[in-house]
Amino acid sequence: METRLLPTDPAEAMRSSVAEAVTVLKRGDVVALPTETVYGLAGDITSPKAIARIFEAKERPSFDPLIIHIPRKESLYEVAVVDDATENLLRKLMQAFWPGPLTFILPKHPDVSDAITAGLPTVAVRMTSDPVFKRVLHELGRPLAAPSANRFGRISPTSASAALEELDGRIPLVLDGGACSAGLESTILKFELTEGKPLFHILRHGPVTAEDLKPIGKIVKKRKPSLHTKVKEDAAPVLEAPGQTDSHYAPVTPLRLLSDPSEFQPEEGKRYALLSYRGLEDDGYIGLTEFVETFTLSPGSGKVPEAAVRLFFVMRQADQLGVDEIIAEPVPEHSIGSAIMDRLRRAAIPATD
Ligand code: AMP
Ligand code: MG
């Protein structure tokens, strides 16, 4: 199958490309579309054929559920069951964060197919701020299921060319909406209502951070998966997101995450690429000749949001060098740094078949 890449700029191109995407979606096929987080592979939630095609193109196992994107806040009630108490909380969250990179886990509406939720009684819902995705949703007039537009376990695409690289020949169409502004997958939030403040379980860290959510609910701390610390036997049970497999977001080249920049000892004859957080001499790297190439995650001011936007983009570039190993420096683990470290830890774990 030939995969077409269509522009969305200028306005005339946007009109015709969106119309083309809607035509493809109406016949039960799939389209890769930009969102503010990463590119998504979208299919009509009412079309079993489209949902099957998403899993097929991504080689995604059927136990890994999809996120539903809705065109407007009221569409939430078409895909989820919301009681009065939850409604109150949702209103606050939607007001603060929608449209934006926050996904809610809610009891599923009976009309939503089990194929989308992988048989779970819950459904994941979000409303994107991306103008191209929004326009497709509005013109189609129905919610779309859209997981990230990468093959299963691989690095999520943050540009149209990366989406094409992942799915070329497998899908009919990619719409080019430029580079993603957040660059990491949405935050996934599950909540529990209590007498006091609601309890928030962050199932996946993302652009909406624990600090952002704290004024509305109490964040339930989750055990941190670490390559370096042993998990205690008596640790509290963890509420995991299905599909958040240990090895994920992984380049083909092995990636090693350091706990400290000074830890790195090159091996004779091996070729390395470096993902450096700030690219500063103080961090102990600049001037080292062992690296085939050094990618700086935050070349501007050393701010974590910039590192988040660039992470998958530079990981993909480093993966194309054909080095023996990608060495990654840790980034400060606060605000969106938690999401970056989560992705780096998972990228560092080799996939097991
Ligand atoms: P992706 O959009 O590719 O990042 O994948 C969607 C992710 O959302 C899945 O891998 C799950 O981790 C999560 N997810 C989707 N539906 C649910 C659900 N009902 N409960 C918990 N997590 C979910
Ligand atoms: Mg994904």
CSV table of C-alpha atoms and ligand atoms in Angstrom, one decimal:
chain,number,residue,atom,x,y,z
A,1,MET,CA,0.0,0.0,0.0
A,2,GLU,CA,1.2,3.5,-0.8
A,3,THR,CA,1.2,5.9,2.2
A,4,ARG,CA,0.5,9.5,1.2
A,5,LEU,CA,1.8,12.4,3.3
A,6,LEU,CA,-0.4,15.5,2.9
A,7,PRO,CA,0.4,19.0,4.1
A,8,THR,CA,-2.0,21.1,6.3
A,9,ASP,CA,-0.5,24.5,5.5
A,10,PRO,CA,-1.6,26.8,4.0
A,11,ALA,CA,-5.4,27.0,4.7
A,12,GLU,CA,-6.3,25.5,1.3
A,13,ALA,CA,-4.1,22.5,1.9
A,14,MET,CA,-5.6,22.1,5.4
A,15,ARG,CA,-9.1,22.0,3.9
A,16,SER,CA,-8.4,19.4,1.2
A,17,SER,CA,-6.2,17.2,3.5
A,18,VAL,CA,-8.8,17.2,6.3
A,19,ALA,CA,-11.5,16.3,3.7
A,20,GLU,CA,-9.3,13.4,2.5
A,21,ALA,CA,-8.7,12.2,6.0
A,22,VAL,CA,-12.5,12.2,6.7
A,23,THR,CA,-13.1,10.2,3.5
A,24,VAL,CA,-10.6,7.6,4.6
A,25,LEU,CA,-12.0,7.4,8.1
A,26,LYS,CA,-15.6,7.1,6.8
A,27,ARG,CA,-14.6,4.0,4.8
A,28,GLY,CA,-13.3,2.4,8.0
A,29,ASP,CA,-9.7,3.0,7.3
A,30,VAL,CA,-7.0,4.6,9.5
A,31,VAL,CA,-5.0,7.9,9.3
A,32,ALA,CA,-2.0,9.2,11.2
A,33,LEU,CA,-2.7,12.6,12.7
A,34,PRO,CA,-0.8,15.1,14.8
A,35,THR,CA,-1.7,15.8,18.4
A,36,GLU,CA,0.1,18.1,20.9
A,37,THR,CA,1.8,15.0,22.5
A,38,VAL,CA,2.8,12.6,19.7
A,39,TYR,CA,1.3,11.6,16.3
A,40,GLY,CA,-1.7,9.3,16.7
A,41,LEU,CA,-3.1,6.6,14.5
A,42,ALA,CA,-6.8,7.3,14.3
A,43,GLY,CA,-9.8,5.2,13.5
A,44,ASP,CA,-13.6,5.7,13.9
A,45,ILE,CA,-14.7,4.2,17.2
A,46,THR,CA,-17.9,2.9,15.6
A,47,SER,CA,-16.0,0.9,12.9
A,48,PRO,CA,-14.8,-2.6,14.0
A,49,LYS,CA,-12.8,-2.7,10.8
A,50,ALA,CA,-10.9,0.5,11.7
A,51,ILE,CA,-10.2,-0.6,15.2
A,52,ALA,CA,-8.8,-3.9,13.9
A,53,ARG,CA,-6.7,-2.0,11.4
A,54,ILE,CA,-5.1,0.1,14.2
A,55,PHE,CA,-4.0,-3.0,16.1
A,56,GLU,CA,-2.8,-4.6,12.8
A,57,ALA,CA,-0.8,-1.6,11.6
A,58,LYS,CA,0.9,-1.1,15.0
A,59,GLU,CA,1.4,-4.8,15.6
A,60,ARG,CA,-0.2,-4.0,18.9
A,61,PRO,CA,-1.3,-6.9,21.2
A,62,SER,CA,-5.0,-7.0,21.7
A,63,PHE,CA,-4.6,-6.6,25.5
A,64,ASP,CA,-3.3,-3.1,25.1
A,65,PRO,CA,-6.3,-0.7,25.1
A,66,LEU,CA,-6.7,2.5,23.0
A,67,ILE,CA,-7.4,6.1,24.0
A,68,ILE,CA,-10.5,7.7,22.6
A,69,HIS,CA,-10.3,11.4,21.4
A,70,ILE,CA,-13.5,13.4,21.6
A,71,PRO,CA,-14.5,16.5,19.5
A,72,ARG,CA,-16.2,18.4,22.4
A,73,LYS,CA,-16.6,18.0,26.2
A,74,GLU,CA,-20.2,16.8,25.9
A,75,SER,CA,-19.1,13.8,23.8
A,76,LEU,CA,-17.6,12.4,27.0
A,77,TYR,CA,-21.1,11.1,27.9
A,78,GLU,CA,-21.2,9.1,24.6
A,79,VAL,CA,-18.2,7.0,25.6
A,80,ALA,CA,-18.1,7.0,29.4
A,81,VAL,CA,-20.6,6.7,32.3
A,82,VAL,CA,-20.3,9.7,34.6
A,83,ASP,CA,-22.2,9.9,37.9
A,84,ASP,CA,-22.9,13.2,39.7
A,85,ALA,CA,-20.0,13.2,42.1
A,86,THR,CA,-17.5,12.4,39.3
A,87,GLU,CA,-19.2,15.0,37.1
A,88,ASN,CA,-18.2,17.7,39.6
A,89,LEU,CA,-14.6,16.7,39.7
A,90,LEU,CA,-14.5,16.3,35.9
A,91,ARG,CA,-15.8,19.7,35.4
A,92,LYS,CA,-12.9,21.2,37.4
A,93,LEU,CA,-10.3,19.0,35.6
A,94,MET,CA,-11.7,19.7,32.1
A,95,GLN,CA,-11.8,23.5,32.9
A,96,ALA,CA,-8.2,23.4,33.9
A,97,PHE,CA,-6.7,21.0,31.4
A,98,TRP,CA,-8.9,20.4,28.3
A,99,PRO,CA,-8.3,20.7,25.5
A,100,GLY,CA,-4.8,19.4,26.4
A,101,PRO,CA,-2.6,16.4,27.1
A,102,LEU,CA,-4.6,14.8,29.9
A,103,THR,CA,-6.4,11.4,29.6
A,104,PHE,CA,-9.1,10.3,32.0
A,105,ILE,CA,-9.9,6.7,32.9
A,106,LEU,CA,-13.6,6.4,33.4
A,107,PRO,CA,-16.2,3.6,33.5
A,108,LYS,CA,-16.9,2.7,29.9
A,109,HIS,CA,-20.2,3.4,28.1
A,110,PRO,CA,-21.8,0.1,27.0
A,111,ASP,CA,-21.7,1.3,23.3
A,112,VAL,CA,-17.9,1.4,23.3
A,113,SER,CA,-16.5,-1.8,21.9
A,114,ASP,CA,-14.4,-4.2,24.0
A,115,ALA,CA,-11.8,-4.3,21.2
A,116,ILE,CA,-11.1,-0.6,22.1
A,117,THR,CA,-10.8,-1.1,25.8
A,118,ALA,CA,-9.2,-4.6,25.6
A,119,GLY,CA,-12.2,-6.0,27.5
A,120,LEU,CA,-11.7,-3.6,30.5
A,121,PRO,CA,-14.8,-2.0,32.2
A,122,THR,CA,-13.0,1.4,31.9
A,123,VAL,CA,-12.2,3.6,28.9
A,124,ALA,CA,-9.4,6.2,28.4
A,125,VAL,CA,-10.6,9.6,27.0
A,126,ARG,CA,-8.9,12.8,26.0
A,127,MET,CA,-9.6,16.0,24.1
A,128,THR,CA,-6.7,17.3,22.1
A,129,SER,CA,-5.8,21.0,21.4
A,130,ASP,CA,-4.2,20.2,18.0
A,131,PRO,CA,-5.9,22.2,15.3
A,132,VAL,CA,-5.6,19.5,12.6
A,133,PHE,CA,-6.9,16.7,14.8
A,134,LYS,CA,-9.7,18.9,16.1
A,135,ARG,CA,-10.8,19.7,12.6
A,136,VAL,CA,-10.9,16.1,11.5
A,137,LEU,CA,-12.9,15.2,14.6
A,138,HIS,CA,-15.4,18.0,14.0
A,139,GLU,CA,-15.8,17.2,10.3
A,140,LEU,CA,-16.2,13.5,11.0
A,141,GLY,CA,-18.6,14.3,13.9
A,142,ARG,CA,-17.6,11.2,15.8
A,143,PRO,CA,-14.9,10.3,18.4
A,144,LEU,CA,-11.7,8.7,17.1
A,145,ALA,CA,-9.6,6.0,18.8
A,146,ALA,CA,-6.0,6.9,18.4
A,147,PRO,CA,-3.0,5.4,20.1
A,148,SER,CA,0.5,6.6,19.2
A,149,ALA,CA,1.4,6.1,15.5
A,150,ASN,CA,4.4,3.8,16.1
A,151,ARG,CA,4.9,0.1,15.9
A,152,PHE,CA,4.4,-1.6,19.2
A,153,GLY,CA,7.2,-0.9,21.8
A,154,ARG,CA,9.0,1.6,19.5
A,155,ILE,CA,9.7,5.3,19.9
A,156,SER,CA,6.5,7.4,19.6
A,157,PRO,CA,6.6,9.7,16.5
A,158,THR,CA,6.8,13.5,17.2
A,159,SER,CA,6.8,14.6,13.5
A,160,ALA,CA,5.0,13.5,10.4
A,161,SER,CA,8.2,12.1,8.9
A,162,ALA,CA,8.7,9.9,12.0
A,163,ALA,CA,5.1,8.7,11.8
A,164,LEU,CA,5.7,7.8,8.1
A,165,GLU,CA,9.0,6.1,9.0
A,166,GLU,CA,7.0,3.9,11.5
A,167,LEU,CA,4.0,3.1,9.4
A,168,ASP,CA,5.0,3.5,5.7
A,169,GLY,CA,3.2,1.0,3.5
A,170,ARG,CA,0.9,0.0,6.3
A,171,ILE,CA,-1.6,2.9,6.3
A,172,PRO,CA,-3.1,5.0,3.5
A,173,LEU,CA,-2.5,8.5,4.9
A,174,VAL,CA,-0.5,10.8,7.2
A,175,LEU,CA,-1.4,14.4,7.7
A,176,ASP,CA,1.6,16.7,8.4
A,177,GLY,CA,0.8,19.1,11.2
A,178,GLY,CA,4.4,19.9,12.0
A,179,ALA,CA,6.4,19.0,15.1
A,180,CYS,CA,4.4,18.1,18.3
A,181,SER,CA,4.5,20.9,20.9
A,182,ALA,CA,4.7,18.7,24.0
A,183,GLY,CA,6.6,15.7,22.6
A,184,LEU,CA,5.6,13.1,25.2
A,185,GLU,CA,2.5,11.0,25.5
A,186,SER,CA,-0.5,12.3,27.5
A,187,THR,CA,-0.7,12.0,31.3
A,188,ILE,CA,-3.1,9.2,32.2
A,189,LEU,CA,-5.2,9.9,35.3
A,190,LYS,CA,-7.4,7.6,37.3
A,191,PHE,CA,-9.2,8.9,40.3
A,192,GLU,CA,-11.0,7.7,43.4
A,193,LEU,CA,-13.6,9.8,45.1
A,194,THR,CA,-13.4,10.1,48.9
A,195,GLU,CA,-15.0,12.1,51.6
A,196,GLY,CA,-12.1,14.6,51.3
A,197,LYS,CA,-10.0,15.5,48.3
A,198,PRO,CA,-10.2,13.0,45.4
A,199,LEU,CA,-7.3,10.6,45.1
A,200,PHE,CA,-5.3,10.8,41.9
A,201,HIS,CA,-3.4,7.9,40.5
A,202,ILE,CA,-1.1,8.9,37.7
A,203,LEU,CA,-1.0,5.8,35.5
A,204,ARG,CA,1.4,7.4,33.0
A,205,HIS,CA,3.4,10.6,33.7
A,206,GLY,CA,3.2,13.2,30.9
A,207,PRO,CA,2.9,16.9,30.1
A,208,VAL,CA,0.3,17.6,32.8
A,209,THR,CA,2.4,17.0,35.9
A,210,ALA,CA,1.7,16.0,39.5
A,211,GLU,CA,2.4,19.6,40.5
A,212,ASP,CA,-0.2,20.8,38.0
A,213,LEU,CA,-2.8,18.3,39.4
A,214,LYS,CA,-2.1,18.8,43.1
A,215,PRO,CA,-4.5,21.8,43.6
A,216,ILE,CA,-7.4,19.6,42.6
A,217,GLY,CA,-6.6,16.2,44.1
A,218,LYS,CA,-4.2,14.3,46.3
A,219,ILE,CA,-1.6,12.5,44.3
A,220,VAL,CA,-1.2,8.8,45.4
A,221,LYS,CA,2.6,8.2,45.2
A,222,LYS,CA,3.5,5.2,43.1
A,223,ARG,CA,6.6,3.0,43.5
A,224,LYS,CA,9.2,4.3,41.1
A,225,PRO,CA,10.5,1.7,38.8
A,226,SER,CA,14.3,2.0,38.9
A,227,LEU,CA,17.1,0.1,37.3
A,228,HIS,CA,19.3,0.8,40.3
A,229,THR,CA,17.2,0.2,43.4
A,230,LYS,CA,15.6,-3.1,44.4
A,231,VAL,CA,11.9,-2.9,45.0
A,232,LYS,CA,10.9,-3.9,48.5
A,233,GLU,CA,8.8,-7.0,48.9
A,234,ASP,CA,6.2,-5.3,51.1
A,235,ALA,CA,5.8,-2.3,48.8
A,236,ALA,CA,2.2,-1.1,48.3
A,237,PRO,CA,0.3,-2.6,45.4
A,238,VAL,CA,0.7,-0.5,42.2
A,239,LEU,CA,-2.2,0.6,40.1
A,240,GLU,CA,-0.7,0.0,36.7
A,241,ALA,CA,-2.0,1.1,33.3
A,242,PRO,CA,-2.4,-1.9,31.1
A,243,GLY,CA,-0.1,-1.6,28.1
A,244,GLN,CA,2.5,0.2,30.1
A,245,THR,CA,4.9,-2.6,29.5
A,246,ASP,CA,8.3,-2.4,31.1
A,247,SER,CA,10.1,-2.2,27.8
A,248,HIS,CA,8.6,0.5,25.7
A,249,TYR,CA,9.5,3.6,23.7
A,250,ALA,CA,12.7,1.7,22.8
A,251,PRO,CA,15.2,2.4,20.1
A,252,VAL,CA,16.6,-0.6,18.3
A,253,THR,CA,20.1,0.4,19.6
A,254,PRO,CA,20.6,-0.6,23.2
A,255,LEU,CA,20.1,2.4,25.5
A,256,ARG,CA,21.9,2.7,28.9
A,257,LEU,CA,20.5,5.2,31.5
A,258,LEU,CA,23.2,6.5,33.9
A,259,SER,CA,22.3,7.4,37.4
A,260,ASP,CA,25.3,9.9,37.4
A,261,PRO,CA,27.2,11.4,34.5
A,262,SER,CA,30.6,10.4,36.0
A,263,GLU,CA,29.6,6.8,35.9
A,264,PHE,CA,30.3,6.3,32.2
A,265,GLN,CA,33.4,4.1,31.3
A,266,PRO,CA,33.8,3.5,27.6
A,267,GLU,CA,34.7,0.0,26.4
A,268,GLU,CA,37.6,-0.3,24.0
A,269,GLY,CA,36.4,-0.5,20.4
A,270,LYS,CA,32.7,0.3,21.1
A,271,ARG,CA,30.9,3.3,19.5
A,272,TYR,CA,28.6,5.4,21.6
A,273,ALA,CA,26.1,8.2,21.1
A,274,LEU,CA,25.2,10.4,24.1
A,275,LEU,CA,21.8,11.9,25.1
A,276,SER,CA,23.0,14.7,27.3
A,277,TYR,CA,20.6,16.7,29.4
A,278,ARG,CA,22.3,20.1,29.1
A,279,GLY,CA,25.5,19.5,27.2
A,280,LEU,CA,27.4,21.3,29.9
A,281,GLU,CA,31.0,20.7,30.8
A,282,ASP,CA,30.0,20.7,34.5
A,283,ASP,CA,28.0,17.6,33.8
A,284,GLY,CA,31.2,15.8,33.0
A,285,TYR,CA,30.8,15.0,29.3
A,286,ILE,CA,31.8,17.7,26.9
A,287,GLY,CA,35.2,17.0,25.3
A,288,LEU,CA,34.9,13.2,25.6
A,289,THR,CA,35.9,11.8,22.2
A,290,GLU,CA,34.3,8.4,22.8
A,291,PHE,CA,30.9,9.7,21.5
A,292,VAL,CA,30.2,9.4,17.8
A,293,GLU,CA,27.6,12.1,18.4
A,294,THR,CA,26.2,14.1,21.4
A,295,PHE,CA,22.6,15.1,21.4
A,296,THR,CA,21.6,17.8,23.9
A,297,LEU,CA,18.1,17.5,25.2
A,298,SER,CA,17.9,21.0,26.5
A,299,PRO,CA,20.4,23.2,24.6
A,300,GLY,CA,18.5,26.4,25.4
A,301,SER,CA,18.4,27.1,29.1
A,302,GLY,CA,18.5,23.6,30.6
A,303,LYS,CA,14.8,23.5,31.2
A,304,VAL,CA,13.0,20.2,31.5
A,305,PRO,CA,10.0,21.0,29.2
A,306,GLU,CA,12.4,21.6,26.3
A,307,ALA,CA,14.0,18.2,27.0
A,308,ALA,CA,10.6,16.6,26.9
A,309,VAL,CA,9.8,18.1,23.5
A,310,ARG,CA,13.1,16.9,22.1
A,311,LEU,CA,13.4,13.5,23.8
A,312,PHE,CA,11.8,11.2,21.2
A,313,PHE,CA,13.2,13.3,18.3
A,314,VAL,CA,16.8,12.9,19.4
A,315,MET,CA,16.3,9.3,20.5
A,316,ARG,CA,15.2,8.5,16.9
A,317,GLN,CA,18.2,10.4,15.5
A,318,ALA,CA,20.6,8.6,17.8
A,319,ASP,CA,19.1,5.3,16.8
A,320,GLN,CA,19.9,5.9,13.2
A,321,LEU,CA,23.7,6.3,13.7
A,322,GLY,CA,24.4,2.5,14.0
A,323,VAL,CA,26.4,2.9,17.2
A,324,ASP,CA,26.8,0.0,19.7
A,325,GLU,CA,25.1,1.8,22.6
A,326,ILE,CA,23.2,5.0,23.4
A,327,ILE,CA,24.2,6.5,26.7
A,328,ALA,CA,21.6,8.7,28.4
A,329,GLU,CA,22.2,11.1,31.2
A,330,PRO,CA,19.5,11.4,33.9
A,331,VAL,CA,17.3,14.5,33.9
A,332,PRO,CA,16.1,16.2,37.1
A,333,GLU,CA,13.1,14.2,38.3
A,334,HIS,CA,10.6,17.0,39.0
A,335,SER,CA,7.6,18.3,37.0
A,336,ILE,CA,7.8,16.8,33.5
A,337,GLY,CA,11.2,15.4,34.3
A,338,SER,CA,9.3,12.4,35.9
A,339,ALA,CA,7.8,11.6,32.5
A,340,ILE,CA,11.1,11.9,30.8
A,341,MET,CA,12.8,9.6,33.3
A,342,ASP,CA,9.9,7.1,33.0
A,343,ARG,CA,10.4,7.0,29.2
A,344,LEU,CA,14.2,6.6,29.5
A,345,ARG,CA,13.9,3.8,32.1
A,346,ARG,CA,11.5,1.9,29.8
A,347,ALA,CA,13.7,2.6,26.7
A,348,ALA,CA,16.7,1.1,28.7
A,349,ILE,CA,15.0,-2.2,29.3
A,350,PRO,CA,15.5,-4.7,26.5
A,351,ALA,CA,12.3,-6.1,24.9
A,352,THR,CA,11.7,-9.8,25.7
A,353,ASP,CA,9.7,-11.9,23.2
B,1,AMP,P1,-0.9,5.0,23.4
B,1,AMP,O1,-1.9,6.1,23.0
B,1,AMP,O2,-0.2,4.3,22.3
B,1,AMP,O3,0.2,5.6,24.3
B,1,AMP,O4,-1.6,3.9,24.3
B,1,AMP,C1,-2.7,4.1,25.1
B,1,AMP,C2,-2.4,3.7,26.5
B,1,AMP,O5,-3.4,4.2,27.3
B,1,AMP,C3,-2.3,2.2,26.7
B,1,AMP,O6,-1.1,1.7,26.4
B,1,AMP,C4,-2.7,2.1,28.2
B,1,AMP,O7,-1.5,2.3,29.0
B,1,AMP,C5,-3.6,3.4,28.4
B,1,AMP,N1,-5.0,3.0,28.6
B,1,AMP,C6,-5.9,2.9,27.6
B,1,AMP,N2,-7.1,2.5,28.1
B,1,AMP,C7,-6.9,2.3,29.4
B,1,AMP,C8,-7.8,1.9,30.5
B,1,AMP,N3,-9.1,1.6,30.3
B,1,AMP,N4,-7.2,1.8,31.7
B,1,AMP,C9,-5.9,2.1,31.9
B,1,AMP,N5,-5.1,2.5,30.9
B,1,AMP,C10,-5.6,2.6,29.7
B,2,MG,MG,2.0,4.3,22.6
